[in-house]
Amino acid sequence: MTAGLPAIAFRSLTRADLPLLHEWLTRPHVAEWWGTTPSRA
């Protein structure tokens, strides 16, 4: 790791993350990118 830069960590999504995820997905610039039709992976 480079000195002075914060470490990045990934974790699984939890139910507690859903409000933040919803807020992000409803922002106009994000909705434009991802579209409005939900899809299943």
PDB file of N, CA and C in Angstrom:
ATOM      1  N   MET A   1       0.850  -1.181   0.000  1.00  0.00           N
ATOM      2  CA  MET A   1       0.000   0.000   0.000  1.00  0.00           C
ATOM      3  C   MET A   1       0.893   1.240   0.000  1.00  0.00           C
ATOM      4  N   THR A   2       0.462   2.238  -0.714  1.00  0.00           N
ATOM      5  CA  THR A   2       1.196   3.493  -0.775  1.00  0.00           C
ATOM      6  C   THR A   2       0.956   4.292   0.497  1.00  0.00           C
ATOM      7  N   ALA A   3       2.017   4.849   1.028  1.00  0.00           N
ATOM      8  CA  ALA A   3       1.907   5.626   2.268  1.00  0.00           C
ATOM      9  C   ALA A   3       0.956   6.802   2.088  1.00  0.00           C
ATOM     10  N   GLY A   4       0.104   7.025   3.068  1.00  0.00           N
ATOM     11  CA  GLY A   4      -0.805   8.158   3.054  1.00  0.00           C
ATOM     12  C   GLY A   4      -2.148   7.895   2.402  1.00  0.00           C
ATOM     13  N   LEU A   5      -2.301   6.771   1.709  1.00  0.00           N
ATOM     14  CA  LEU A   5      -3.579   6.452   1.074  1.00  0.00           C
ATOM     15  C   LEU A   5      -4.354   5.477   1.947  1.00  0.00           C
ATOM     16  N   PRO A   6      -5.669   5.677   2.076  1.00  0.00           N
ATOM     17  CA  PRO A   6      -6.461   4.765   2.897  1.00  0.00           C
ATOM     18  C   PRO A   6      -6.617   3.409   2.210  1.00  0.00           C
ATOM     19  N   ALA A   7      -6.762   2.373   2.997  1.00  0.00           N
ATOM     20  CA  ALA A   7      -7.016   1.037   2.467  1.00  0.00           C
ATOM     21  C   ALA A   7      -8.474   0.956   2.025  1.00  0.00           C
ATOM     22  N   ILE A   8      -8.733   0.133   1.054  1.00  0.00           N
ATOM     23  CA  ILE A   8     -10.098  -0.098   0.584  1.00  0.00           C
ATOM     24  C   ILE A   8     -10.480  -1.520   0.957  1.00  0.00           C
ATOM     25  N   ALA A   9     -11.666  -1.678   1.529  1.00  0.00           N
ATOM     26  CA  ALA A   9     -12.145  -2.999   1.914  1.00  0.00           C
ATOM     27  C   ALA A   9     -13.527  -3.218   1.318  1.00  0.00           C
ATOM     28  N   PHE A  10     -13.817  -4.431   0.916  1.00  0.00           N
ATOM     29  CA  PHE A  10     -15.123  -4.796   0.385  1.00  0.00           C
ATOM     30  C   PHE A  10     -15.797  -5.750   1.358  1.00  0.00           C
ATOM     31  N   ARG A  11     -17.125  -5.636   1.452  1.00  0.00           N
ATOM     32  CA  ARG A  11     -17.897  -6.534   2.296  1.00  0.00           C
ATOM     33  C   ARG A  11     -19.207  -6.836   1.590  1.00  0.00           C
ATOM     34  N   SER A  12     -19.885  -7.837   2.061  1.00  0.00           N
ATOM     35  CA  SER A  12     -21.174  -8.201   1.479  1.00  0.00           C
ATOM     36  C   SER A  12     -22.215  -7.134   1.783  1.00  0.00           C
ATOM     37  N   LEU A  13     -23.155  -6.975   0.870  1.00  0.00           N
ATOM     38  CA  LEU A  13     -24.276  -6.066   1.057  1.00  0.00           C
ATOM     39  C   LEU A  13     -25.186  -6.625   2.145  1.00  0.00           C
ATOM     40  N   THR A  14     -25.706  -5.746   3.000  1.00  0.00           N
ATOM     41  CA  THR A  14     -26.642  -6.167   4.044  1.00  0.00           C
ATOM     42  C   THR A  14     -27.938  -5.371   3.906  1.00  0.00           C
ATOM     43  N   ARG A  15     -28.956  -5.796   4.627  1.00  0.00           N
ATOM     44  CA  ARG A  15     -30.230  -5.062   4.606  1.00  0.00           C
ATOM     45  C   ARG A  15     -30.051  -3.617   5.051  1.00  0.00           C
ATOM     46  N   ALA A  16     -29.124  -3.375   5.941  1.00  0.00           N
ATOM     47  CA  ALA A  16     -28.875  -2.016   6.425  1.00  0.00           C
ATOM     48  C   ALA A  16     -28.361  -1.103   5.316  1.00  0.00           C
ATOM     49  N   ASP A  17     -27.812  -1.678   4.247  1.00  0.00           N
ATOM     50  CA  ASP A  17     -27.288  -0.895   3.130  1.00  0.00           C
ATOM     51  C   ASP A  17     -28.371  -0.493   2.127  1.00  0.00           C
ATOM     52  N   LEU A  18     -29.531  -1.122   2.185  1.00  0.00           N
ATOM     53  CA  LEU A  18     -30.563  -0.900   1.171  1.00  0.00           C
ATOM     54  C   LEU A  18     -31.047   0.545   1.066  1.00  0.00           C
ATOM     55  N   PRO A  19     -31.277   1.265   2.152  1.00  0.00           N
ATOM     56  CA  PRO A  19     -31.696   2.664   1.998  1.00  0.00           C
ATOM     57  C   PRO A  19     -30.663   3.511   1.242  1.00  0.00           C
ATOM     58  N   LEU A  20     -29.397   3.325   1.535  1.00  0.00           N
ATOM     59  CA  LEU A  20     -28.351   4.073   0.843  1.00  0.00           C
ATOM     60  C   LEU A  20     -28.285   3.669  -0.628  1.00  0.00           C
ATOM     61  N   LEU A  21     -28.393   2.384  -0.903  1.00  0.00           N
ATOM     62  CA  LEU A  21     -28.382   1.906  -2.283  1.00  0.00           C
ATOM     63  C   LEU A  21     -29.572   2.471  -3.058  1.00  0.00           C
ATOM     64  N   HIS A  22     -30.751   2.475  -2.435  1.00  0.00           N
ATOM     65  CA  HIS A  22     -31.945   3.028  -3.077  1.00  0.00           C
ATOM     66  C   HIS A  22     -31.759   4.510  -3.375  1.00  0.00           C
ATOM     67  N   GLU A  23     -31.224   5.245  -2.407  1.00  0.00           N
ATOM     68  CA  GLU A  23     -30.986   6.677  -2.610  1.00  0.00           C
ATOM     69  C   GLU A  23     -30.050   6.903  -3.798  1.00  0.00           C
ATOM     70  N   TRP A  24     -29.004   6.120  -3.871  1.00  0.00           N
ATOM     71  CA  TRP A  24     -28.025   6.261  -4.955  1.00  0.00           C
ATOM     72  C   TRP A  24     -28.664   5.921  -6.306  1.00  0.00           C
ATOM     73  N   LEU A  25     -29.424   4.828  -6.358  1.00  0.00           N
ATOM     74  CA  LEU A  25     -30.025   4.406  -7.627  1.00  0.00           C
ATOM     75  C   LEU A  25     -31.090   5.369  -8.132  1.00  0.00           C
ATOM     76  N   THR A  26     -31.695   6.163  -7.255  1.00  0.00           N
ATOM     77  CA  THR A  26     -32.728   7.098  -7.691  1.00  0.00           C
ATOM     78  C   THR A  26     -32.177   8.473  -8.052  1.00  0.00           C
ATOM     79  N   ARG A  27     -30.887   8.678  -7.905  1.00  0.00           N
ATOM     80  CA  ARG A  27     -30.290   9.951  -8.347  1.00  0.00           C
ATOM     81  C   ARG A  27     -30.370  10.013  -9.870  1.00  0.00           C
ATOM     82  N   PRO A  28     -30.730  11.166 -10.422  1.00  0.00           N
ATOM     83  CA  PRO A  28     -30.963  11.266 -11.869  1.00  0.00           C
ATOM     84  C   PRO A  28     -29.810  10.760 -12.736  1.00  0.00           C
ATOM     85  N   HIS A  29     -28.588  11.116 -12.410  1.00  0.00           N
ATOM     86  CA  HIS A  29     -27.474  10.700 -13.263  1.00  0.00           C
ATOM     87  C   HIS A  29     -27.211   9.197 -13.177  1.00  0.00           C
ATOM     88  N   VAL A  30     -27.531   8.576 -12.049  1.00  0.00           N
ATOM     89  CA  VAL A  30     -27.353   7.130 -11.907  1.00  0.00           C
ATOM     90  C   VAL A  30     -28.499   6.405 -12.606  1.00  0.00           C
ATOM     91  N   ALA A  31     -29.730   6.877 -12.402  1.00  0.00           N
ATOM     92  CA  ALA A  31     -30.888   6.268 -13.050  1.00  0.00           C
ATOM     93  C   ALA A  31     -30.761   6.341 -14.566  1.00  0.00           C
ATOM     94  N   GLU A  32     -30.213   7.432 -15.079  1.00  0.00           N
ATOM     95  CA  GLU A  32     -30.017   7.563 -16.525  1.00  0.00           C
ATOM     96  C   GLU A  32     -29.040   6.504 -17.031  1.00  0.00           C
ATOM     97  N   TRP A  33     -28.006   6.260 -16.272  1.00  0.00           N
ATOM     98  CA  TRP A  33     -26.999   5.274 -16.685  1.00  0.00           C
ATOM     99  C   TRP A  33     -27.568   3.853 -16.637  1.00  0.00           C
ATOM    100  N   TRP A  34     -28.222   3.508 -15.521  1.00  0.00           N
ATOM    101  CA  TRP A  34     -28.705   2.146 -15.324  1.00  0.00           C
ATOM    102  C   TRP A  34     -30.083   1.906 -15.924  1.00  0.00           C
ATOM    103  N   GLY A  35     -30.805   2.961 -16.241  1.00  0.00           N
ATOM    104  CA  GLY A  35     -32.146   2.798 -16.787  1.00  0.00           C
ATOM    105  C   GLY A  35     -33.165   2.621 -15.674  1.00  0.00           C
ATOM    106  N   THR A  36     -34.416   2.579 -16.043  1.00  0.00           N
ATOM    107  CA  THR A  36     -35.477   2.494 -15.044  1.00  0.00           C
ATOM    108  C   THR A  36     -36.097   1.111 -14.964  1.00  0.00           C
ATOM    109  N   THR A  37     -35.723   0.208 -15.859  1.00  0.00           N
ATOM    110  CA  THR A  37     -36.285  -1.133 -15.846  1.00  0.00           C
ATOM    111  C   THR A  37     -35.428  -2.047 -14.986  1.00  0.00           C
ATOM    112  N   PRO A  38     -35.986  -2.579 -13.919  1.00  0.00           N
ATOM    113  CA  PRO A  38     -35.198  -3.494 -13.094  1.00  0.00           C
ATOM    114  C   PRO A  38     -34.876  -4.772 -13.863  1.00  0.00           C
ATOM    115  N   SER A  39     -33.727  -5.320 -13.610  1.00  0.00           N
ATOM    116  CA  SER A  39     -33.358  -6.583 -14.250  1.00  0.00           C
ATOM    117  C   SER A  39     -32.849  -7.539 -13.188  1.00  0.00           C
ATOM    118  N   ARG A  40     -32.848  -8.797 -13.524  1.00  0.00           N
ATOM    119  CA  ARG A  40     -32.348  -9.815 -12.598  1.00  0.00           C
ATOM    120  C   ARG A  40     -31.080 -10.411 -13.179  1.00  0.00           C
ATOM    121  N   ALA A  41     -30.095 -10.555 -12.339  1.00  0.00           N
ATOM    122  CA  ALA A  41     -28.824 -11.143 -12.783  1.00  0.00           C
ATOM    123  C   ALA A  41     -28.870 -12.642 -12.614  1.00  0.00           C
TER     124      ALA A  41
END
